[in-house]
Each structure stands twice: as C-alpha cells, then as structure tokens.
Amino acid sequence: MLIKNSANKTEFLEEIKGKKLYCYGAGKVFRDFLRLYPHIDIYSVVDRSADILKDTFKNIKFITPERFLKECEDEKSVLLITCFDYVEIENELQKIQSLNALPCYVYYIMQEKDGVKEMSYDLNKYQLTEFRYQDCMAGQKAPTDVTIIAAKSGYKPITLNRGTVTRGTEQTRLAWEDIADNLKEDSYLILQLPLLDDTEGLYKIFDIKKKKNIKIIGIVHDINIVRGNPTEYDFRQYKVLKEVPDVLIVHNMYMVKMLADRGFDSDRLVKLEIFDYLIPDYKEIKESDGIVIAGNLMESKAGYVYQINKINNVTFNLFGANYNAKTPFDNINYFGAFLPDELIKNLTGKYGLVWDGDSVETCSGGKGEYLKINNPHKLSLYLAVGLPVIIWDEAAEADFVLRENVGFTVRSLYELPGKMSDISNNNYEIMKKNAETVGARLRNGEYLTRALKKAEEKIQEIRDGEHI
C-alpha cells in the first residue's frame, strides 16, 4: 500500500477524484467523517460487522474485509481508514501484494493536519495534537485554531495516535513512547489542556523532561474542577495542569489570581486576554435586529434560554444544537445547529450575548462562577464576525469588552430593552467598528501569537536561572 500518513485534507480530496473511495471502519470516527464530508461519494465501507451494519446507513454499501480484498482495484481506488486502530489495519493490508498501489489515508491523522500548511518548523519546537470529534457546539474549534496559530509560530504538530480502549491501549502507549523518543534536546513542547487522552501516557514525557531539558508550555482551554460537579477525569487533568507544564498560558488576570491562590507560581502564568477565532474565508454577516445566542442550547446547559421569552421588546436569534422548547415565541428565532464553518455563513444579528446559567436575572451557580475566570469562546466568535457584544457585568471578560469598547454589560437580561434603547446609532457604529478591529486580530491569531512569545521569554528566563 501507499501509506499517506503525512498527507493533509487537500491532498486527500485531490486523490479521490475519479476513484472509488473505500472507508475502513464504521464506528464513531466514520460518523465524524460523514458529518464533515456529507457530499463525498463513498463506494463501500469495509467492516467486520458488515452484515449487521448494512441497514444502519441509507445509501451506503457495507462489505467485509474478505470481499474488499477480492474486489478492490488498487490503482483505481483509495482507502480511508475511519477508525482509531489504524496501525493494525495498515500492517495487515501491507502484506497483500494486490494492494501495492492502493493509496491509504488515516482520517483522524489527516484531520489533525487540516489548516496547517507545510512550512519550515523550528528544529526544537513541537506541539501535541489530538483528534477531536466534530460537533455543533464548536468543541474542536479552539484547539484546531491553536494548532494552526502555533504552527505559524514554528511549532511542529505531533499527532497522538491514540487507540481505542478495546484494542488500542498498546497503540496509545507506543505513541507516547515514540513522541518521547523523538523530542530533541532543549526543545519546547506545547500541550493543550485538558488532554483528551487519559491514560497517563503523558508521564512518558514527564520522565524525560530533565534528561533532555525539555520545557513545556501548557495552553489552558478549561479548568473543569472549578465548573461544578467535577469528575475523576477532571481531577486527574488538574494534576497534569499543576505538575507538568513549565509555563501556562491562561485566559485572563482572574484565572491567574485563582491559580496563584491555589499554589501556582504567578511568574509562570501568561495571560491570553481572549481566544483567537480563525475564519479563512471571512465575509461580513447579515445584520438584523436580533441578539445572537450561539452554543449548546440544551436546557440543562443553558436554562436561561428557556426564559428569554419573558424579555419584552427584544428579539433573540438562536444557533446551536439541542434546542427543545415546546412552545414557539414571537421574540425567539431558532436557526438550527451548524458546524463552525457553516455557522459563520448563517449568523445574523445586531449583538452577540455572552451569558450562562439557569436564570435571566443573573449568571448564577457554578456556570456563573466559571464565567468570572473564563474566556468564553462564543465571545471570540461574535467579535471575529464584527458583532458588538452584551456580557454579564461580573464576567471576567467584561473588562475586555469595556476596555476595547466593543459592547456593553448588563447585570440582568431584564436590563436589555432599556440599555439597548439608550445606545444611539452613532455609539453603536463606534462599537461595531471597534468589534471589527478586534475581530481582525482574532482572525489573524494575534492574541495567542503574542502569548506564545511571552511564554517563550519566561522559559528562557527559567533556563538562564538554571545555568546560574
């Protein structure tokens, strides 16, 4: 087989033109592929359970591995492995002489390279990347953007090729060992935290840190132990956060203070200010009078959404999955759920709302407390498309919004009608222009680029101190 594990999405899409595409594996990874590439024509799906799966998906043919070997014409076909345990499959198929000319791609490795152009990386800079399932809550958007921005700053992506629990634990262990073995001395390594992999394989890196003088930059996405109802996984990832990185890039000054109060060295904490939000083909969104609410709209996650009908003289435009209101309301427009790239094309509104919790009165409970230290990614989304924002006045990022004059704050959503009517057309245009200025920085990745430089400076200070 022609193994294409270093290929990116563009190469794959070019390769399959005029050829029969076989997908190997029909589990969660395959479903992720279908979600992201609904228009690609799949010739057949290869799976050991083909007879059971044949009625699961409409208009998709399933075949067994044995039939695949009989019918596949290697020079006229392409194989895409759509499961985690790709090593086992590659090794088996490599032995089949009739498949010598068959191009073979691994879906999740290919996706990890999406948006990361081939470039000359610094010899001693690396970043660990992990495959994340596509969803309509943009859970993979921020980590993907971090990967692309860090790559532009010279950090070579290293994909953690983790396996499944049933057959892939050995694959995951070997992947961590391979990463540890290949890191050069005196190198930098970026980790995006929390990690998806929870096997403690990371401690392979921890074991060789001193031996190779490796310094680790942790980029914090979430600290789940302070969000309410933490799990054992959350506590293990907090342990990683505290023990492994040499320098942490954290959300804002309030998160710095919270971590310093918990025993972290504040001299090794770098403020991000706001998450960047890359939009490759940016176009201005359609303007309307509505307030945009984007995100997971499940009642248990965003209970306040099911009370906004009480806010008079304000229209809300909802975008996201799991909206299940049983009664339609005149002031609520639900547009549906979209993957991040499609969401940008469908957004319409005048402001974006940053709010959380079960109440329209205030951001209460664990979600409210978390907003006091968190940089919500939806704030970045709104500003990246040039929307002025409305944010809870106790949120950590309220300071950023007021300082940059890109919106206004409210203590309660009941304040919206009065505050919106007090804003003149001229003041709104000023906020919008400022939002567009900040949005351009977000789309260029300027905030993380700046934070990475500061993190590198701190690491150099650490290294200089070690040589005294």
PDB file of N, CA and C in Angstrom, residues 313-405:
ATOM      1  N   ASN A 313     -39.795  43.270  24.082  1.00  0.00           N
ATOM      2  CA  ASN A 313     -39.247  44.187  23.080  1.00  0.00           C
ATOM      3  C   ASN A 313     -37.812  43.866  22.667  1.00  0.00           C
ATOM      4  N   VAL A 314     -37.413  42.599  22.789  1.00  0.00           N
ATOM      5  CA  VAL A 314     -36.082  42.151  22.345  1.00  0.00           C
ATOM      6  C   VAL A 314     -36.254  40.847  21.584  1.00  0.00           C
ATOM      7  N   THR A 315     -35.599  40.746  20.434  1.00  0.00           N
ATOM      8  CA  THR A 315     -35.635  39.517  19.637  1.00  0.00           C
ATOM      9  C   THR A 315     -34.322  38.761  19.798  1.00  0.00           C
ATOM     10  N   PHE A 316     -34.416  37.445  19.934  1.00  0.00           N
ATOM     11  CA  PHE A 316     -33.238  36.596  20.095  1.00  0.00           C
ATOM     12  C   PHE A 316     -33.129  35.635  18.902  1.00  0.00           C
ATOM     13  N   ASN A 317     -31.922  35.524  18.345  1.00  0.00           N
ATOM     14  CA  ASN A 317     -31.640  34.590  17.259  1.00  0.00           C
ATOM     15  C   ASN A 317     -30.772  33.455  17.804  1.00  0.00           C
ATOM     16  N   LEU A 318     -31.320  32.245  17.850  1.00  0.00           N
ATOM     17  CA  LEU A 318     -30.631  31.110  18.462  1.00  0.00           C
ATOM     18  C   LEU A 318     -29.957  30.243  17.401  1.00  0.00           C
ATOM     19  N   PHE A 319     -28.696  29.866  17.688  1.00  0.00           N
ATOM     20  CA  PHE A 319     -27.928  28.990  16.817  1.00  0.00           C
ATOM     21  C   PHE A 319     -27.255  27.929  17.678  1.00  0.00           C
ATOM     22  N   GLY A 320     -27.594  26.666  17.460  1.00  0.00           N
ATOM     23  CA  GLY A 320     -26.940  25.621  18.242  1.00  0.00           C
ATOM     24  C   GLY A 320     -27.765  24.360  18.334  1.00  0.00           C
ATOM     25  N   ALA A 321     -27.133  23.334  18.877  1.00  0.00           N
ATOM     26  CA  ALA A 321     -27.784  22.030  18.990  1.00  0.00           C
ATOM     27  C   ALA A 321     -28.624  21.944  20.256  1.00  0.00           C
ATOM     28  N   ASN A 322     -29.571  20.998  20.248  1.00  0.00           N
ATOM     29  CA  ASN A 322     -30.334  20.579  21.427  1.00  0.00           C
ATOM     30  C   ASN A 322     -31.361  21.596  21.923  1.00  0.00           C
ATOM     31  N   TYR A 323     -31.818  22.465  21.047  1.00  0.00           N
ATOM     32  CA  TYR A 323     -32.897  23.377  21.449  1.00  0.00           C
ATOM     33  C   TYR A 323     -34.218  22.616  21.394  1.00  0.00           C
ATOM     34  N   ASN A 324     -34.935  22.584  22.523  1.00  0.00           N
ATOM     35  CA  ASN A 324     -36.137  21.745  22.583  1.00  0.00           C
ATOM     36  C   ASN A 324     -37.323  22.443  23.246  1.00  0.00           C
ATOM     37  N   ALA A 325     -37.426  23.762  23.029  1.00  0.00           N
ATOM     38  CA  ALA A 325     -38.588  24.473  23.584  1.00  0.00           C
ATOM     39  C   ALA A 325     -39.870  23.938  22.956  1.00  0.00           C
ATOM     40  N   LYS A 326     -40.853  23.674  23.788  1.00  0.00           N
ATOM     41  CA  LYS A 326     -42.102  23.072  23.299  1.00  0.00           C
ATOM     42  C   LYS A 326     -43.072  24.117  22.746  1.00  0.00           C
ATOM     43  N   THR A 327     -42.858  25.377  23.122  1.00  0.00           N
ATOM     44  CA  THR A 327     -43.771  26.445  22.686  1.00  0.00           C
ATOM     45  C   THR A 327     -43.004  27.483  21.876  1.00  0.00           C
ATOM     46  N   PRO A 328     -43.480  27.854  20.685  1.00  0.00           N
ATOM     47  CA  PRO A 328     -42.832  28.930  19.926  1.00  0.00           C
ATOM     48  C   PRO A 328     -43.164  30.286  20.538  1.00  0.00           C
ATOM     49  N   PHE A 329     -42.212  31.209  20.454  1.00  0.00           N
ATOM     50  CA  PHE A 329     -42.429  32.561  20.978  1.00  0.00           C
ATOM     51  C   PHE A 329     -42.099  33.578  19.895  1.00  0.00           C
ATOM     52  N   ASP A 330     -42.820  34.689  19.904  1.00  0.00           N
ATOM     53  CA  ASP A 330     -42.646  35.700  18.862  1.00  0.00           C
ATOM     54  C   ASP A 330     -41.271  36.346  18.892  1.00  0.00           C
ATOM     55  N   ASN A 331     -40.626  36.369  20.065  1.00  0.00           N
ATOM     56  CA  ASN A 331     -39.332  37.060  20.156  1.00  0.00           C
ATOM     57  C   ASN A 331     -38.140  36.102  20.038  1.00  0.00           C
ATOM     58  N   ILE A 332     -38.382  34.837  19.639  1.00  0.00           N
ATOM     59  CA  ILE A 332     -37.299  33.850  19.516  1.00  0.00           C
ATOM     60  C   ILE A 332     -37.305  33.245  18.114  1.00  0.00           C
ATOM     61  N   ASN A 333     -36.157  33.355  17.435  1.00  0.00           N
ATOM     62  CA  ASN A 333     -35.965  32.723  16.125  1.00  0.00           C
ATOM     63  C   ASN A 333     -34.899  31.647  16.268  1.00  0.00           C
ATOM     64  N   TYR A 334     -35.253  30.399  16.001  1.00  0.00           N
ATOM     65  CA  TYR A 334     -34.270  29.310  16.075  1.00  0.00           C
ATOM     66  C   TYR A 334     -33.832  28.954  14.656  1.00  0.00           C
ATOM     67  N   PHE A 335     -32.528  29.092  14.387  1.00  0.00           N
ATOM     68  CA  PHE A 335     -31.990  28.895  13.039  1.00  0.00           C
ATOM     69  C   PHE A 335     -31.403  27.509  12.820  1.00  0.00           C
ATOM     70  N   GLY A 336     -31.199  26.734  13.900  1.00  0.00           N
ATOM     71  CA  GLY A 336     -30.673  25.386  13.746  1.00  0.00           C
ATOM     72  C   GLY A 336     -29.243  25.249  14.247  1.00  0.00           C
ATOM     73  N   ALA A 337     -28.689  24.045  14.074  1.00  0.00           N
ATOM     74  CA  ALA A 337     -27.332  23.730  14.521  1.00  0.00           C
ATOM     75  C   ALA A 337     -26.402  23.649  13.313  1.00  0.00           C
ATOM     76  N   PHE A 338     -25.185  24.172  13.473  1.00  0.00           N
ATOM     77  CA  PHE A 338     -24.231  24.217  12.371  1.00  0.00           C
ATOM     78  C   PHE A 338     -22.838  23.869  12.886  1.00  0.00           C
ATOM     79  N   LEU A 339     -22.043  23.223  12.029  1.00  0.00           N
ATOM     80  CA  LEU A 339     -20.619  23.104  12.302  1.00  0.00           C
ATOM     81  C   LEU A 339     -20.000  24.494  12.203  1.00  0.00           C
ATOM     82  N   PRO A 340     -18.841  24.733  12.841  1.00  0.00           N
ATOM     83  CA  PRO A 340     -18.294  26.092  12.944  1.00  0.00           C
ATOM     84  C   PRO A 340     -18.206  26.857  11.627  1.00  0.00           C
ATOM     85  N   ASP A 341     -17.696  26.240  10.577  1.00  0.00           N
ATOM     86  CA  ASP A 341     -17.544  26.957   9.308  1.00  0.00           C
ATOM     87  C   ASP A 341     -18.894  27.370   8.728  1.00  0.00           C
ATOM     88  N   GLU A 342     -19.893  26.501   8.876  1.00  0.00           N
ATOM     89  CA  GLU A 342     -21.222  26.807   8.356  1.00  0.00           C
ATOM     90  C   GLU A 342     -21.934  27.833   9.232  1.00  0.00           C
ATOM     91  N   LEU A 343     -21.624  27.828  10.517  1.00  0.00           N
ATOM     92  CA  LEU A 343     -22.267  28.777  11.435  1.00  0.00           C
ATOM     93  C   LEU A 343     -21.988  30.208  11.008  1.00  0.00           C
ATOM     94  N   ILE A 344     -20.739  30.486  10.647  1.00  0.00           N
ATOM     95  CA  ILE A 344     -20.356  31.838  10.238  1.00  0.00           C
ATOM     96  C   ILE A 344     -21.213  32.318   9.073  1.00  0.00           C
ATOM     97  N   LYS A 345     -21.489  31.427   8.138  1.00  0.00           N
ATOM     98  CA  LYS A 345     -22.240  31.801   6.936  1.00  0.00           C
ATOM     99  C   LYS A 345     -23.714  32.062   7.232  1.00  0.00           C
ATOM    100  N   ASN A 346     -24.201  31.551   8.364  1.00  0.00           N
ATOM    101  CA  ASN A 346     -25.631  31.636   8.663  1.00  0.00           C
ATOM    102  C   ASN A 346     -25.977  32.625   9.773  1.00  0.00           C
ATOM    103  N   LEU A 347     -24.975  33.143  10.471  1.00  0.00           N
ATOM    104  CA  LEU A 347     -25.243  34.073  11.570  1.00  0.00           C
ATOM    105  C   LEU A 347     -25.920  35.349  11.073  1.00  0.00           C
ATOM    106  N   THR A 348     -26.834  35.843  11.852  1.00  0.00           N
ATOM    107  CA  THR A 348     -27.455  37.134  11.580  1.00  0.00           C
ATOM    108  C   THR A 348     -27.883  37.748  12.901  1.00  0.00           C
ATOM    109  N   GLY A 349     -27.613  39.032  13.073  1.00  0.00           N
ATOM    110  CA  GLY A 349     -27.991  39.697  14.313  1.00  0.00           C
ATOM    111  C   GLY A 349     -27.337  41.059  14.444  1.00  0.00           C
ATOM    112  N   LYS A 350     -27.583  41.691  15.574  1.00  0.00           N
ATOM    113  CA  LYS A 350     -27.032  43.024  15.850  1.00  0.00           C
ATOM    114  C   LYS A 350     -26.022  42.988  16.991  1.00  0.00           C
ATOM    115  N   TYR A 351     -26.243  42.108  17.955  1.00  0.00           N
ATOM    116  CA  TYR A 351     -25.331  41.899  19.087  1.00  0.00           C
ATOM    117  C   TYR A 351     -25.157  40.398  19.288  1.00  0.00           C
ATOM    118  N   GLY A 352     -24.077  40.018  19.981  1.00  0.00           N
ATOM    119  CA  GLY A 352     -23.915  38.657  20.459  1.00  0.00           C
ATOM    120  C   GLY A 352     -24.001  38.646  21.972  1.00  0.00           C
ATOM    121  N   LEU A 353     -24.672  37.657  22.547  1.00  0.00           N
ATOM    122  CA  LEU A 353     -24.870  37.604  24.000  1.00  0.00           C
ATOM    123  C   LEU A 353     -23.936  36.578  24.636  1.00  0.00           C
ATOM    124  N   VAL A 354     -23.223  37.018  25.682  1.00  0.00           N
ATOM    125  CA  VAL A 354     -22.373  36.126  26.489  1.00  0.00           C
ATOM    126  C   VAL A 354     -23.024  36.014  27.860  1.00  0.00           C
ATOM    127  N   TRP A 355     -23.661  34.876  28.114  1.00  0.00           N
ATOM    128  CA  TRP A 355     -24.446  34.656  29.339  1.00  0.00           C
ATOM    129  C   TRP A 355     -24.408  33.177  29.636  1.00  0.00           C
ATOM    130  N   ASP A 356     -24.668  32.790  30.857  1.00  0.00           N
ATOM    131  CA  ASP A 356     -24.690  31.363  31.186  1.00  0.00           C
ATOM    132  C   ASP A 356     -25.525  31.138  32.438  1.00  0.00           C
ATOM    133  N   GLY A 357     -25.937  29.890  32.623  1.00  0.00           N
ATOM    134  CA  GLY A 357     -26.686  29.524  33.819  1.00  0.00           C
ATOM    135  C   GLY A 357     -28.167  29.310  33.553  1.00  0.00           C
ATOM    136  N   ASP A 358     -28.914  29.211  34.624  1.00  0.00           N
ATOM    137  CA  ASP A 358     -30.334  28.856  34.548  1.00  0.00           C
ATOM    138  C   ASP A 358     -31.266  30.056  34.616  1.00  0.00           C
ATOM    139  N   SER A 359     -30.737  31.250  34.810  1.00  0.00           N
ATOM    140  CA  SER A 359     -31.588  32.391  35.103  1.00  0.00           C
ATOM    141  C   SER A 359     -31.339  33.558  34.158  1.00  0.00           C
ATOM    142  N   VAL A 360     -32.383  34.347  33.890  1.00  0.00           N
ATOM    143  CA  VAL A 360     -32.213  35.593  33.147  1.00  0.00           C
ATOM    144  C   VAL A 360     -31.914  36.752  34.107  1.00  0.00           C
ATOM    145  N   GLU A 361     -32.028  36.478  35.409  1.00  0.00           N
ATOM    146  CA  GLU A 361     -31.773  37.510  36.412  1.00  0.00           C
ATOM    147  C   GLU A 361     -30.279  37.767  36.580  1.00  0.00           C
ATOM    148  N   THR A 362     -29.488  36.683  36.590  1.00  0.00           N
ATOM    149  CA  THR A 362     -28.042  36.787  36.753  1.00  0.00           C
ATOM    150  C   THR A 362     -27.418  35.472  36.326  1.00  0.00           C
ATOM    151  N   CYS A 363     -26.105  35.458  36.156  1.00  0.00           N
ATOM    152  CA  CYS A 363     -25.406  34.203  35.829  1.00  0.00           C
ATOM    153  C   CYS A 363     -25.081  33.512  37.147  1.00  0.00           C
ATOM    154  N   SER A 364     -25.940  32.620  37.566  1.00  0.00           N
ATOM    155  CA  SER A 364     -25.846  32.056  38.910  1.00  0.00           C
ATOM    156  C   SER A 364     -25.166  30.688  38.898  1.00  0.00           C
ATOM    157  N   GLY A 365     -24.882  30.199  40.106  1.00  0.00           N
ATOM    158  CA  GLY A 365     -24.368  28.841  40.284  1.00  0.00           C
ATOM    159  C   GLY A 365     -22.964  28.644  39.749  1.00  0.00           C
ATOM    160  N   GLY A 366     -22.627  27.379  39.506  1.00  0.00           N
ATOM    161  CA  GLY A 366     -21.292  27.031  39.033  1.00  0.00           C
ATOM    162  C   GLY A 366     -20.950  27.677  37.706  1.00  0.00           C
ATOM    163  N   LYS A 367     -21.926  27.770  36.802  1.00  0.00           N
ATOM    164  CA  LYS A 367     -21.674  28.375  35.491  1.00  0.00           C
ATOM    165  C   LYS A 367     -21.357  29.860  35.634  1.00  0.00           C
ATOM    166  N   GLY A 368     -22.066  30.523  36.536  1.00  0.00           N
ATOM    167  CA  GLY A 368     -21.781  31.929  36.780  1.00  0.00           C
ATOM    168  C   GLY A 368     -20.400  32.131  37.381  1.00  0.00           C
ATOM    169  N   GLU A 369     -20.044  31.286  38.344  1.00  0.00           N
ATOM    170  CA  GLU A 369     -18.722  31.385  38.958  1.00  0.00           C
ATOM    171  C   GLU A 369     -17.626  31.152  37.927  1.00  0.00           C
ATOM    172  N   TYR A 370     -17.874  30.224  36.998  1.00  0.00           N
ATOM    173  CA  TYR A 370     -16.860  29.931  35.985  1.00  0.00           C
ATOM    174  C   TYR A 370     -16.689  31.114  35.026  1.00  0.00           C
ATOM    175  N   LEU A 371     -17.779  31.801  34.710  1.00  0.00           N
ATOM    176  CA  LEU A 371     -17.680  32.984  33.840  1.00  0.00           C
ATOM    177  C   LEU A 371     -16.789  34.063  34.451  1.00  0.00           C
ATOM    178  N   LYS A 372     -16.601  34.026  35.769  1.00  0.00           N
ATOM    179  CA  LYS A 372     -15.771  35.028  36.440  1.00  0.00           C
ATOM    180  C   LYS A 372     -14.280  34.822  36.187  1.00  0.00           C
ATOM    181  N   ILE A 373     -13.904  33.646  35.633  1.00  0.00           N
ATOM    182  CA  ILE A 373     -12.485  33.403  35.334  1.00  0.00           C
ATOM    183  C   ILE A 373     -12.257  32.937  33.892  1.00  0.00           C
ATOM    184  N   ASN A 374     -13.340  32.741  33.148  1.00  0.00           N
ATOM    185  CA  ASN A 374     -13.263  32.061  31.854  1.00  0.00           C
ATOM    186  C   ASN A 374     -13.292  33.044  30.688  1.00  0.00           C
ATOM    187  N   ASN A 375     -12.629  32.676  29.573  1.00  0.00           N
ATOM    188  CA  ASN A 375     -12.781  33.383  28.295  1.00  0.00           C
ATOM    189  C   ASN A 375     -13.746  32.578  27.429  1.00  0.00           C
ATOM    190  N   PRO A 376     -15.021  32.922  27.386  1.00  0.00           N
ATOM    191  CA  PRO A 376     -15.965  32.135  26.587  1.00  0.00           C
ATOM    192  C   PRO A 376     -15.622  32.210  25.099  1.00  0.00           C
ATOM    193  N   HIS A 377     -15.627  31.066  24.444  1.00  0.00           N
ATOM    194  CA  HIS A 377     -15.265  31.042  23.027  1.00  0.00           C
ATOM    195  C   HIS A 377     -16.313  31.746  22.179  1.00  0.00           C
ATOM    196  N   LYS A 378     -17.546  31.792  22.655  1.00  0.00           N
ATOM    197  CA  LYS A 378     -18.583  32.480  21.872  1.00  0.00           C
ATOM    198  C   LYS A 378     -18.302  33.980  21.804  1.00  0.00           C
ATOM    199  N   LEU A 379     -17.637  34.546  22.825  1.00  0.00           N
ATOM    200  CA  LEU A 379     -17.230  35.947  22.755  1.00  0.00           C
ATOM    201  C   LEU A 379     -16.313  36.162  21.556  1.00  0.00           C
ATOM    202  N   SER A 380     -15.375  35.247  21.366  1.00  0.00           N
ATOM    203  CA  SER A 380     -14.454  35.326  20.228  1.00  0.00           C
ATOM    204  C   SER A 380     -15.203  35.198  18.910  1.00  0.00           C
ATOM    205  N   LEU A 381     -16.169  34.282  18.862  1.00  0.00           N
ATOM    206  CA  LEU A 381     -16.976  34.110  17.651  1.00  0.00           C
ATOM    207  C   LEU A 381     -17.667  35.419  17.275  1.00  0.00           C
ATOM    208  N   TYR A 382     -18.359  36.026  18.226  1.00  0.00           N
ATOM    209  CA  TYR A 382     -19.107  37.247  17.933  1.00  0.00           C
ATOM    210  C   TYR A 382     -18.184  38.357  17.419  1.00  0.00           C
ATOM    211  N   LEU A 383     -17.072  38.562  18.130  1.00  0.00           N
ATOM    212  CA  LEU A 383     -16.174  39.648  17.738  1.00  0.00           C
ATOM    213  C   LEU A 383     -15.465  39.347  16.416  1.00  0.00           C
ATOM    214  N   ALA A 384     -15.179  38.076  16.166  1.00  0.00           N
ATOM    215  CA  ALA A 384     -14.498  37.703  14.923  1.00  0.00           C
ATOM    216  C   ALA A 384     -15.330  38.040  13.694  1.00  0.00           C
ATOM    217  N   VAL A 385     -16.661  38.061  13.856  1.00  0.00           N
ATOM    218  CA  VAL A 385     -17.525  38.414  12.733  1.00  0.00           C
ATOM    219  C   VAL A 385     -18.014  39.865  12.837  1.00  0.00           C
ATOM    220  N   GLY A 386     -17.422  40.631  13.756  1.00  0.00           N
ATOM    221  CA  GLY A 386     -17.725  42.050  13.837  1.00  0.00           C
ATOM    222  C   GLY A 386     -18.984  42.414  14.585  1.00  0.00           C
ATOM    223  N   LEU A 387     -19.478  41.501  15.430  1.00  0.00           N
ATOM    224  CA  LEU A 387     -20.685  41.793  16.211  1.00  0.00           C
ATOM    225  C   LEU A 387     -20.323  42.424  17.556  1.00  0.00           C
ATOM    226  N   PRO A 388     -20.852  43.575  17.901  1.00  0.00           N
ATOM    227  CA  PRO A 388     -20.730  44.057  19.283  1.00  0.00           C
ATOM    228  C   PRO A 388     -21.393  43.057  20.232  1.00  0.00           C
ATOM    229  N   VAL A 389     -20.939  43.051  21.477  1.00  0.00           N
ATOM    230  CA  VAL A 389     -21.404  42.016  22.401  1.00  0.00           C
ATOM    231  C   VAL A 389     -22.070  42.608  23.638  1.00  0.00           C
ATOM    232  N   ILE A 390     -22.911  41.787  24.230  1.00  0.00           N
ATOM    233  CA  ILE A 390     -23.534  42.077  25.518  1.00  0.00           C
ATOM    234  C   ILE A 390     -23.063  40.987  26.465  1.00  0.00           C
ATOM    235  N   ILE A 391     -22.523  41.368  27.616  1.00  0.00           N
ATOM    236  CA  ILE A 391     -21.934  40.382  28.516  1.00  0.00           C
ATOM    237  C   ILE A 391     -22.325  40.695  29.964  1.00  0.00           C
ATOM    238  N   TRP A 392     -22.424  39.641  30.767  1.00  0.00           N
ATOM    239  CA  TRP A 392     -22.721  39.785  32.197  1.00  0.00           C
ATOM    240  C   TRP A 392     -21.665  40.673  32.850  1.00  0.00           C
ATOM    241  N   ASP A 393     -22.092  41.590  33.696  1.00  0.00           N
ATOM    242  CA  ASP A 393     -21.147  42.583  34.223  1.00  0.00           C
ATOM    243  C   ASP A 393     -20.133  41.999  35.203  1.00  0.00           C
ATOM    244  N   GLU A 394     -20.354  40.780  35.706  1.00  0.00           N
ATOM    245  CA  GLU A 394     -19.372  40.161  36.602  1.00  0.00           C
ATOM    246  C   GLU A 394     -18.471  39.160  35.880  1.00  0.00           C
ATOM    247  N   ALA A 395     -18.666  38.989  34.592  1.00  0.00           N
ATOM    248  CA  ALA A 395     -17.825  38.065  33.831  1.00  0.00           C
ATOM    249  C   ALA A 395     -16.405  38.607  33.735  1.00  0.00           C
ATOM    250  N   ALA A 396     -15.432  37.710  33.718  1.00  0.00           N
ATOM    251  CA  ALA A 396     -14.031  38.126  33.610  1.00  0.00           C
ATOM    252  C   ALA A 396     -13.791  38.976  32.368  1.00  0.00           C
ATOM    253  N   GLU A 397     -14.419  38.601  31.260  1.00  0.00           N
ATOM    254  CA  GLU A 397     -14.165  39.297  30.000  1.00  0.00           C
ATOM    255  C   GLU A 397     -14.968  40.588  29.851  1.00  0.00           C
ATOM    256  N   ALA A 398     -15.771  40.932  30.869  1.00  0.00           N
ATOM    257  CA  ALA A 398     -16.451  42.228  30.844  1.00  0.00           C
ATOM    258  C   ALA A 398     -15.420  43.361  30.787  1.00  0.00           C
ATOM    259  N   ASP A 399     -14.288  43.166  31.471  1.00  0.00           N
ATOM    260  CA  ASP A 399     -13.220  44.173  31.432  1.00  0.00           C
ATOM    261  C   ASP A 399     -12.723  44.385  30.007  1.00  0.00           C
ATOM    262  N   PHE A 400     -12.522  43.288  29.285  1.00  0.00           N
ATOM    263  CA  PHE A 400     -12.034  43.374  27.903  1.00  0.00           C
ATOM    264  C   PHE A 400     -13.051  44.097  27.028  1.00  0.00           C
ATOM    265  N   VAL A 401     -14.315  43.741  27.179  1.00  0.00           N
ATOM    266  CA  VAL A 401     -15.376  44.336  26.360  1.00  0.00           C
ATOM    267  C   VAL A 401     -15.445  45.846  26.573  1.00  0.00           C
ATOM    268  N   LEU A 402     -15.363  46.282  27.826  1.00  0.00           N
ATOM    269  CA  LEU A 402     -15.443  47.715  28.119  1.00  0.00           C
ATOM    270  C   LEU A 402     -14.174  48.447  27.698  1.00  0.00           C
ATOM    271  N   ARG A 403     -13.022  47.819  27.939  1.00  0.00           N
ATOM    272  CA  ARG A 403     -11.749  48.462  27.578  1.00  0.00           C
ATOM    273  C   ARG A 403     -11.641  48.693  26.077  1.00  0.00           C
ATOM    274  N   GLU A 404     -12.076  47.697  25.295  1.00  0.00           N
ATOM    275  CA  GLU A 404     -11.999  47.814  23.836  1.00  0.00           C
ATOM    276  C   GLU A 404     -13.222  48.515  23.250  1.00  0.00           C
ATOM    277  N   ASN A 405     -14.213  48.816  24.091  1.00  0.00           N
ATOM    278  CA  ASN A 405     -15.460  49.462  23.660  1.00  0.00           C
ATOM    279  C   ASN A 405     -16.106  48.700  22.501  1.00  0.00           C
TER     280      ASN A 405
END
